[in-house]
Coordinates of C-alpha atoms and ligand atoms in Angstrom, one line a residue:
M1 CA -0.4 -17.1 -21.1
K2 CA -0.2 -13.3 -20.6
V3 CA 2.1 -11.8 -18.0
L4 CA 2.3 -8.3 -16.5
I5 CA 5.6 -7.1 -15.0
I6 CA 5.3 -4.0 -12.9
G7 CA 8.3 -1.6 -12.8
A8 CA 10.7 0.3 -14.9
G9 CA 14.2 -0.8 -13.9
G10 CA 16.9 -3.2 -14.8
R11 CA 15.3 -5.9 -12.6
E12 CA 12.1 -5.6 -14.6
H13 CA 13.9 -5.8 -17.9
A14 CA 15.5 -9.0 -16.7
L15 CA 12.2 -10.4 -15.4
A16 CA 10.4 -9.5 -18.7
W17 CA 13.3 -11.0 -20.8
C18 CA 13.3 -14.2 -18.7
V19 CA 9.5 -14.6 -18.7
A20 CA 9.2 -13.9 -22.5
R21 CA 11.5 -17.0 -23.1
S22 CA 8.9 -19.3 -21.6
P23 CA 7.1 -21.4 -24.3
R24 CA 3.9 -20.9 -22.3
V25 CA 4.0 -17.1 -22.6
T26 CA 2.3 -15.3 -25.5
E27 CA 2.6 -11.7 -24.4
V28 CA 4.4 -9.8 -21.7
F29 CA 3.2 -6.3 -20.6
V30 CA 5.6 -4.1 -18.7
A31 CA 4.2 -1.2 -16.7
P32 CA 5.7 1.2 -17.4
G33 CA 9.0 -0.5 -18.7
N34 CA 11.9 1.3 -20.4
A35 CA 13.5 1.5 -23.8
G36 CA 14.9 -2.0 -23.3
T37 CA 11.7 -3.8 -22.5
A38 CA 10.0 -2.0 -25.4
C39 CA 12.4 -3.9 -27.8
E40 CA 12.2 -7.4 -26.3
P41 CA 10.3 -9.9 -28.4
R42 CA 6.7 -10.5 -27.2
C43 CA 7.0 -7.6 -24.7
R44 CA 5.0 -4.4 -24.8
N45 CA 5.3 -1.4 -22.5
V46 CA 2.1 0.0 -20.9
D47 CA 2.2 3.5 -19.7
I48 CA 1.0 3.0 -16.1
A49 CA 3.0 4.0 -13.0
P50 CA 4.0 1.1 -10.6
D51 CA 2.1 2.7 -7.7
D52 CA -1.1 3.4 -9.7
I53 CA -2.8 0.3 -8.4
P54 CA -6.4 1.0 -9.6
S55 CA -5.1 1.5 -13.2
L56 CA -2.9 -1.6 -13.0
L57 CA -5.9 -3.6 -11.7
R58 CA -8.1 -2.4 -14.5
F59 CA -5.5 -3.2 -17.1
A60 CA -4.9 -6.7 -15.8
S61 CA -8.6 -7.4 -15.8
E62 CA -9.3 -6.0 -19.2
H63 CA -6.4 -7.8 -20.8
A64 CA -7.0 -11.1 -19.0
V65 CA -3.5 -11.2 -17.5
D66 CA -2.8 -14.6 -16.1
L67 CA 0.2 -13.7 -13.9
T68 CA 1.5 -10.4 -12.5
I69 CA 5.0 -10.2 -11.1
V70 CA 5.7 -7.1 -9.0
G71 CA 9.2 -5.7 -9.4
P72 CA 9.6 -2.8 -6.9
E73 CA 8.7 -2.6 -3.2
A74 CA 6.5 0.5 -3.3
P75 CA 3.3 -1.2 -4.8
L76 CA 3.8 -4.2 -2.5
V77 CA 4.0 -2.0 0.6
L78 CA 0.8 -0.3 -0.7
G79 CA -1.0 -3.6 -0.9
I80 CA -1.1 -4.4 -4.7
T81 CA -1.2 -8.2 -4.0
D82 CA -4.1 -7.9 -1.7
E83 CA -6.1 -5.9 -4.2
F84 CA -5.3 -8.2 -7.2
S85 CA -6.1 -11.2 -5.1
A86 CA -9.5 -9.7 -4.0
A87 CA -10.2 -9.2 -7.7
G88 CA -9.3 -12.9 -8.5
L89 CA -6.0 -12.0 -10.2
R90 CA -2.8 -14.0 -9.7
C91 CA -0.1 -11.6 -8.4
F92 CA 3.3 -12.9 -7.3
G93 CA 4.4 -10.8 -4.3
P94 CA 3.8 -10.5 -0.6
S95 CA 0.7 -9.0 1.0
R96 CA 0.8 -5.5 2.4
E97 CA 1.2 -6.9 5.9
A98 CA 4.1 -9.3 4.9
A99 CA 5.8 -6.6 2.9
Q100 CA 6.3 -4.6 6.1
L101 CA 9.5 -6.7 6.4
E102 CA 10.9 -4.1 3.9
G103 CA 8.5 -1.2 4.6
S104 CA 9.6 -0.7 8.2
K105 CA 13.1 -1.4 9.6
S106 CA 11.9 -1.1 13.2
Y107 CA 9.1 -3.7 12.5
T108 CA 11.7 -6.0 11.0
K109 CA 14.2 -5.6 13.9
D110 CA 11.5 -6.2 16.5
F111 CA 10.4 -9.3 14.4
L112 CA 13.9 -10.6 14.3
A113 CA 14.5 -10.1 18.0
R114 CA 11.1 -11.7 18.9
H115 CA 12.0 -14.8 16.9
G116 CA 15.7 -15.1 17.9
I117 CA 16.8 -14.6 14.3
P118 CA 20.4 -13.3 14.2
T119 CA 20.8 -9.6 13.5
A120 CA 22.8 -6.6 14.8
A121 CA 22.0 -5.2 18.3
Y122 CA 19.8 -2.1 18.0
A123 CA 17.5 0.5 19.4
T124 CA 14.7 2.5 17.8
F125 CA 13.9 6.2 18.4
T126 CA 11.4 8.9 17.4
R127 CA 12.2 12.6 17.8
Q128 CA 10.2 12.5 21.1
D129 CA 12.1 9.7 22.8
F130 CA 15.6 10.2 21.2
D131 CA 18.3 9.5 23.7
P132 CA 21.8 10.9 22.6
E133 CA 23.2 9.4 25.9
W134 CA 22.3 5.9 24.6
I135 CA 24.2 6.6 21.5
R136 CA 27.3 7.8 23.4
R137 CA 27.4 4.6 25.4
Q138 CA 27.6 2.4 22.2
P139 CA 30.9 1.4 20.5
T140 CA 31.5 3.1 17.1
P141 CA 31.0 3.0 14.2
L142 CA 27.2 3.0 14.4
V143 CA 24.7 2.6 11.7
V144 CA 21.7 5.0 11.6
K145 CA 18.7 4.0 9.5
A146 CA 15.5 5.7 8.5
D147 CA 12.7 3.4 9.4
G148 CA 10.7 3.6 6.2
L149 CA 11.4 3.3 2.4
A150 CA 14.1 5.8 1.3
S151 CA 15.1 4.3 -2.1
G152 CA 18.0 2.5 -0.5
K153 CA 19.5 5.8 0.7
G154 CA 18.3 6.0 4.3
V155 CA 21.3 4.2 5.9
L156 CA 24.2 6.2 7.2
I157 CA 27.4 4.6 8.6
C158 CA 28.7 6.9 11.3
A159 CA 32.3 6.8 12.5
S160 CA 31.7 8.8 15.7
H161 CA 29.0 9.4 18.3
A162 CA 28.7 13.1 17.1
E163 CA 28.2 11.9 13.5
A164 CA 25.5 9.4 14.6
I165 CA 23.7 12.0 16.7
E166 CA 23.8 14.5 13.8
A167 CA 22.5 11.8 11.3
A168 CA 19.7 11.0 13.7
Q169 CA 18.7 14.6 14.0
A170 CA 18.9 15.2 10.2
M171 CA 16.5 12.3 9.8
F172 CA 14.1 13.7 12.4
E173 CA 14.3 17.0 10.5
G174 CA 13.0 15.4 7.3
R175 CA 16.2 14.5 5.4
F176 CA 14.4 11.3 4.1
G177 CA 10.8 12.7 4.5
P178 CA 8.4 10.7 6.6
A179 CA 10.7 7.6 6.3
G180 CA 12.9 9.2 8.9
E181 CA 10.2 10.0 11.5
R182 CA 11.3 6.8 13.3
I183 CA 14.9 5.6 13.1
V184 CA 16.9 2.5 14.0
V185 CA 20.4 2.8 15.4
E186 CA 22.4 -0.4 15.2
E187 CA 25.7 -2.0 15.8
F188 CA 28.1 -2.0 12.9
L189 CA 28.7 -5.5 11.7
Q190 CA 32.1 -6.7 10.3
G191 CA 32.2 -9.3 7.5
E192 CA 31.3 -9.8 3.9
E193 CA 27.8 -9.2 2.7
A194 CA 25.8 -11.5 0.5
S195 CA 22.3 -11.4 -1.0
F196 CA 20.2 -14.5 -0.3
I197 CA 17.1 -14.5 -2.4
A198 CA 14.4 -17.1 -2.4
M199 CA 10.9 -17.8 -3.7
V200 CA 8.4 -18.5 -1.0
D201 CA 4.9 -20.0 -1.1
G202 CA 3.7 -19.1 2.4
Q203 CA 5.3 -22.2 3.9
H204 CA 8.2 -23.4 1.8
V205 CA 11.4 -21.7 0.8
L206 CA 13.0 -22.3 -2.6
P207 CA 16.5 -20.6 -2.6
L208 CA 17.6 -19.0 -5.8
A209 CA 21.3 -18.8 -6.8
T210 CA 23.4 -16.8 -4.4
S211 CA 24.7 -13.4 -5.3
Q212 CA 26.7 -10.4 -4.0
D213 CA 26.2 -6.8 -5.0
H214 CA 28.4 -3.7 -4.7
K215 CA 26.7 -0.9 -2.9
R216 CA 29.3 1.8 -3.0
L217 CA 29.8 4.1 -6.0
L218 CA 33.5 3.8 -6.5
D219 CA 36.2 1.1 -7.0
G220 CA 37.5 -0.5 -3.8
D221 CA 34.1 -0.1 -2.1
A222 CA 34.7 3.7 -1.6
G223 CA 32.3 6.6 -2.0
P224 CA 28.6 7.0 -1.2
N225 CA 26.1 4.1 -1.0
T226 CA 24.0 3.6 -4.1
G227 CA 21.2 1.3 -5.1
G228 CA 23.9 -1.1 -6.3
M229 CA 26.7 -0.7 -8.9
G230 CA 27.0 -4.3 -10.0
A231 CA 26.4 -7.8 -8.8
Y232 CA 27.5 -11.4 -9.5
S233 CA 26.3 -14.9 -9.0
P234 CA 27.1 -17.3 -7.5
A235 CA 28.7 -15.7 -4.4
P236 CA 31.5 -17.9 -3.2
V237 CA 31.3 -16.4 0.3
V238 CA 28.0 -18.4 0.6
S239 CA 29.7 -21.8 1.0
P240 CA 27.4 -24.9 1.3
Q241 CA 27.7 -24.6 5.1
V242 CA 26.9 -20.9 5.2
H243 CA 24.0 -21.6 2.8
E244 CA 22.6 -24.2 5.2
R245 CA 23.0 -21.8 8.2
I246 CA 21.1 -19.0 6.3
M247 CA 18.3 -21.4 5.5
Q248 CA 18.1 -22.8 9.0
Q249 CA 18.7 -19.7 11.0
V250 CA 17.2 -17.0 8.8
M251 CA 14.9 -18.0 5.9
L252 CA 12.9 -20.9 7.4
P253 CA 12.3 -19.3 10.8
T254 CA 11.3 -16.1 9.1
V255 CA 8.8 -17.7 6.9
R256 CA 7.4 -19.9 9.7
A257 CA 7.1 -17.0 12.0
L258 CA 5.2 -14.9 9.4
A259 CA 2.8 -17.8 8.9
D260 CA 2.3 -18.1 12.6
E261 CA 1.7 -14.4 12.9
N262 CA -1.0 -14.7 10.2
A263 CA 1.0 -12.8 7.6
P264 CA 2.1 -15.7 5.4
Y265 CA 4.8 -14.7 2.9
V266 CA 4.4 -15.4 -0.8
G267 CA 6.8 -13.8 -3.2
F268 CA 10.5 -13.2 -3.6
L269 CA 12.2 -12.8 -0.2
Y270 CA 15.6 -11.2 -0.1
A271 CA 17.7 -11.3 2.9
G272 CA 20.8 -9.0 2.9
V273 CA 23.1 -10.9 5.3
M274 CA 26.5 -10.0 6.8
I275 CA 28.7 -13.1 7.0
S276 CA 31.3 -12.9 9.8
A277 CA 34.8 -14.2 9.3
D278 CA 33.8 -17.5 11.0
G279 CA 30.9 -18.0 8.6
Q280 CA 28.0 -16.8 10.9
P281 CA 25.2 -14.9 9.1
K282 CA 23.3 -11.9 10.6
V283 CA 20.4 -10.2 8.8
L284 CA 21.1 -6.6 7.7
E285 CA 17.8 -6.2 6.0
F286 CA 14.9 -7.9 4.3
N287 CA 13.6 -6.9 0.9
C288 CA 10.2 -8.1 -0.2
R289 CA 11.2 -8.4 -3.9
F290 CA 14.0 -9.5 -6.1
G291 CA 17.2 -7.4 -5.8
D292 CA 18.3 -4.8 -8.3
P293 CA 21.0 -5.4 -9.7
E294 CA 21.2 -9.0 -8.4
T295 CA 18.2 -10.0 -10.6
Q296 CA 20.1 -9.4 -13.8
P297 CA 23.0 -11.9 -13.2
I298 CA 20.8 -14.4 -11.4
L299 CA 18.1 -14.5 -14.1
A300 CA 20.9 -14.7 -16.8
R301 CA 21.7 -18.1 -15.2
M302 CA 18.1 -19.4 -14.7
R303 CA 17.2 -22.2 -17.1
S304 CA 13.9 -23.1 -15.4
D305 CA 10.6 -21.5 -16.5
L306 CA 10.1 -18.6 -14.0
T307 CA 6.4 -18.5 -14.7
E308 CA 6.1 -22.1 -13.6
L309 CA 7.9 -21.4 -10.4
C310 CA 5.6 -18.4 -9.7
D311 CA 2.6 -20.5 -10.4
A312 CA 3.9 -23.2 -8.0
A313 CA 4.5 -20.6 -5.3
L314 CA 1.0 -19.1 -5.7
D315 CA -0.5 -22.6 -5.4
G316 CA 1.7 -23.5 -2.3
R317 CA 3.5 -26.2 -4.3
L318 CA 7.2 -25.2 -3.8
A319 CA 7.9 -28.1 -1.4
G320 CA 9.4 -30.4 -4.1
A321 CA 10.4 -27.7 -6.6
S322 CA 13.9 -27.1 -7.8
V323 CA 15.6 -24.6 -10.1
D324 CA 17.9 -25.5 -13.0
W325 CA 20.8 -23.1 -13.2
D326 CA 23.4 -22.5 -15.9
P327 CA 26.5 -23.6 -14.0
R328 CA 28.5 -20.6 -15.4
A329 CA 29.0 -17.5 -13.3
A330 CA 27.4 -14.2 -14.2
V331 CA 28.6 -10.7 -13.6
G332 CA 26.5 -7.6 -14.0
V333 CA 28.1 -4.1 -14.3
V334 CA 25.9 -1.1 -13.7
L335 CA 26.4 1.9 -15.9
A336 CA 25.1 5.0 -14.1
A337 CA 24.3 8.5 -15.3
A338 CA 26.2 11.7 -14.6
G339 CA 25.6 12.9 -11.1
Y340 CA 24.4 9.6 -9.7
P341 CA 23.6 8.9 -6.8
D342 CA 22.8 12.6 -6.1
S343 CA 21.1 14.8 -8.7
V344 CA 21.0 12.8 -11.8
R345 CA 21.3 14.3 -15.3
K346 CA 18.8 12.9 -17.8
G347 CA 18.6 13.0 -21.6
D348 CA 22.2 12.1 -22.5
V349 CA 22.3 10.1 -25.8
I350 CA 23.6 6.5 -25.3
H351 CA 25.9 5.3 -28.0
G352 CA 27.0 1.8 -28.8
L353 CA 23.9 -0.2 -27.9
E354 CA 23.7 -1.9 -31.3
D355 CA 27.3 -3.0 -31.1
A356 CA 26.8 -4.3 -27.6
A357 CA 23.8 -6.3 -28.8
T358 CA 26.0 -8.3 -31.2
G359 CA 28.4 -9.2 -28.4
D360 CA 28.1 -12.2 -26.0
G361 CA 26.2 -11.5 -22.8
K362 CA 23.2 -9.2 -22.4
V363 CA 22.7 -5.5 -21.7
F364 CA 19.6 -4.9 -19.5
H365 CA 18.2 -1.4 -19.5
A366 CA 17.1 0.5 -16.4
G367 CA 16.8 4.3 -16.6
T368 CA 16.5 4.6 -20.4
A369 CA 13.9 6.2 -22.7
R370 CA 13.5 6.6 -26.4
R371 CA 13.8 10.0 -27.9
G372 CA 13.2 9.9 -31.7
D373 CA 15.7 7.3 -33.0
A374 CA 18.0 7.7 -30.0
V375 CA 18.0 6.0 -26.6
V376 CA 18.7 8.5 -23.8
T377 CA 19.5 8.3 -20.1
N378 CA 16.3 8.6 -18.0
G379 CA 17.4 7.7 -14.4
G380 CA 20.3 7.1 -12.1
R381 CA 21.2 3.6 -13.0
V382 CA 20.9 3.4 -16.7
L383 CA 22.1 0.0 -17.9
C384 CA 23.5 -3.3 -16.5
A385 CA 25.9 -5.3 -18.8
V386 CA 25.8 -9.0 -17.9
G387 CA 28.5 -11.4 -18.9
L388 CA 28.7 -15.2 -18.4
G389 CA 31.8 -17.4 -18.0
E390 CA 33.3 -20.5 -16.5
T391 CA 34.7 -18.4 -13.7
V392 CA 33.7 -15.0 -12.2
G393 CA 36.9 -13.7 -13.8
E394 CA 35.7 -14.8 -17.3
A395 CA 32.2 -13.6 -16.8
R396 CA 33.6 -10.2 -15.7
R397 CA 35.7 -10.0 -18.9
Q398 CA 32.6 -10.6 -21.0
A399 CA 30.6 -8.0 -19.1
Y400 CA 33.4 -5.3 -19.5
A401 CA 33.6 -6.1 -23.2
L402 CA 30.0 -5.0 -23.4
V403 CA 30.7 -2.0 -21.2
N404 CA 33.5 -0.9 -23.5
A405 CA 31.1 -0.8 -26.5
I406 CA 28.9 1.7 -24.8
C407 CA 29.3 5.4 -23.9
W408 CA 27.5 8.6 -23.1
D409 CA 28.5 11.9 -21.6
G410 CA 29.1 11.5 -17.9
M411 CA 28.7 7.6 -17.9
Q412 CA 30.0 6.2 -14.6
F413 CA 30.8 2.6 -13.6
R414 CA 33.0 0.5 -11.4
R415 CA 35.9 -1.4 -12.9
D416 CA 36.2 -3.9 -10.1
I417 CA 32.8 -5.7 -9.9
G418 CA 33.3 -9.2 -8.6
H419 CA 36.7 -8.4 -7.0
R420 CA 36.2 -10.5 -3.9
A421 CA 35.2 -13.6 -5.9
V422 CA 38.0 -13.0 -8.4
A423 CA 40.5 -12.8 -5.5
R424 CA 39.1 -16.0 -4.1
E425 CA 39.4 -17.7 -7.5
G426 CA 43.0 -16.4 -7.7
A427 CA 43.8 -17.8 -4.2
A428 CA 42.2 -21.1 -5.1
A429 CA 44.3 -21.4 -8.3
Q430 CA 47.4 -20.4 -6.4
S431 CA 46.9 -23.1 -3.7
Q432 CA 46.3 -25.7 -6.5
R433 CA 49.7 -24.8 -7.9
Q434 CA 51.4 -25.2 -4.6
P435 CA 52.8 -28.7 -4.1
S436 CA 51.0 -30.2 -1.1
T437 CA 53.1 -31.0 1.9
Ligands
AMP501 P1 20.3 -1.8 4.5 O1 19.4 -1.1 3.6 O2 19.8 -1.9 5.9 O3 20.7 -3.2 4.0 O4 21.7 -1.0 4.5 C1 22.3 -0.7 3.3 C2 23.8 -1.1 3.4 O5 24.4 -0.4 4.5 C3 24.0 -2.5 3.6 O6 24.0 -3.2 2.4 C4 25.4 -2.5 4.3 O7 26.4 -2.4 3.3 C5 25.3 -1.3 5.1 N1 24.9 -1.7 6.5 C6 23.6 -1.7 6.9 N2 23.6 -2.1 8.2 C7 24.8 -2.4 8.6 C8 25.4 -2.8 9.8 N3 24.7 -3.1 10.9 N4 26.7 -3.1 9.8 C9 27.5 -2.8 8.7 N5 27.0 -2.3 7.6 C10 25.7 -2.1 7.5

């Protein structure tokens, strides 16, 4: 079986690595891939951009690709799945219409409201109908979001009304390009975030292992928002009860409603949820693909054959499917380039990759490229070091052992990935030591 993975990031390296382990798979193409995917056994990079759909289609036809898995959102929103399907090619990902769940925040908020799926209260505006008075009537903080795709950067949390009005105006003036022509302003939700990712076959939802990522750049969840500085799986905040609520109140009604609205969803479906102190989930966002960096720790735990699960989803057979997981926890620590998340410096030589490759765990590449014999930085998030362990604490130790082997000029990373889960583990151990009364 030949598989094509579309994308160049850490998620795609993890997908390629995971798929290449399947005994059914003879060859994995990654378009365009990175320096990590280039070195994986049975994997080969193909120099085609993820949004060049005609070239991807031609390549997949000419090479008789049996299964295509789309990593990033942009080609999905552009309709790659529709075009592959029309050409008789099997492509795992939602149609252009279903991918609007990620492509337009106002579409999603209206969809959630229409179907009574829990989410923050909101209003949408364009420059023409913007109403600063509405903003002044809301409690603060407020969250201002560009409607369209903005590489995970179009969300601003505003402490005051003035800040929210300024953020809205900056968006209308083009701060995020056309993505900010329409905006969503919403209530700030308190709680703990989790990523709930599932495979969907149009009707049925197969939940994957839970995870939590760390969006802020700096330790203690400080600094600017990023694409994600690390993630771990499982996420203890998603207790069995919270898991059931997310399935019943969010995932199943969403998939049912899309099917009813003639946009059946097939692909990875990612709900970013805020879980309140009393365990009630509210949807922050949907992504129409696997998360990055959640994919890396989640797939490090997957024992099932991902290609079989994708085939089952494409054939509408997920009803009885299950996934076999490594019971250990996984922690992924992102190593980012100098300047990230603003103007990123490229071309710094990365040292220590060979040493790290001999350690336990796995280093997934993201923004890397080969220059002669060296591997150099080639994007904002450069690597993700994943460790496994009986507890999140142990997995974290293994991940940071890998991190310590690697360096380059200006390398940035957080030292506290998994801190909430580690604190929970500490509290649980403490309560076990207390004599019961
Ligand atoms: P989004 O792309 O909509 O998920 O937003 C990016 C990040 O901004 C989320 O992961 C949250 O950390 C934060 N965020 C978004 N919306 C809200 C909200 N309504 N309340 C609190 N935090 C939010």
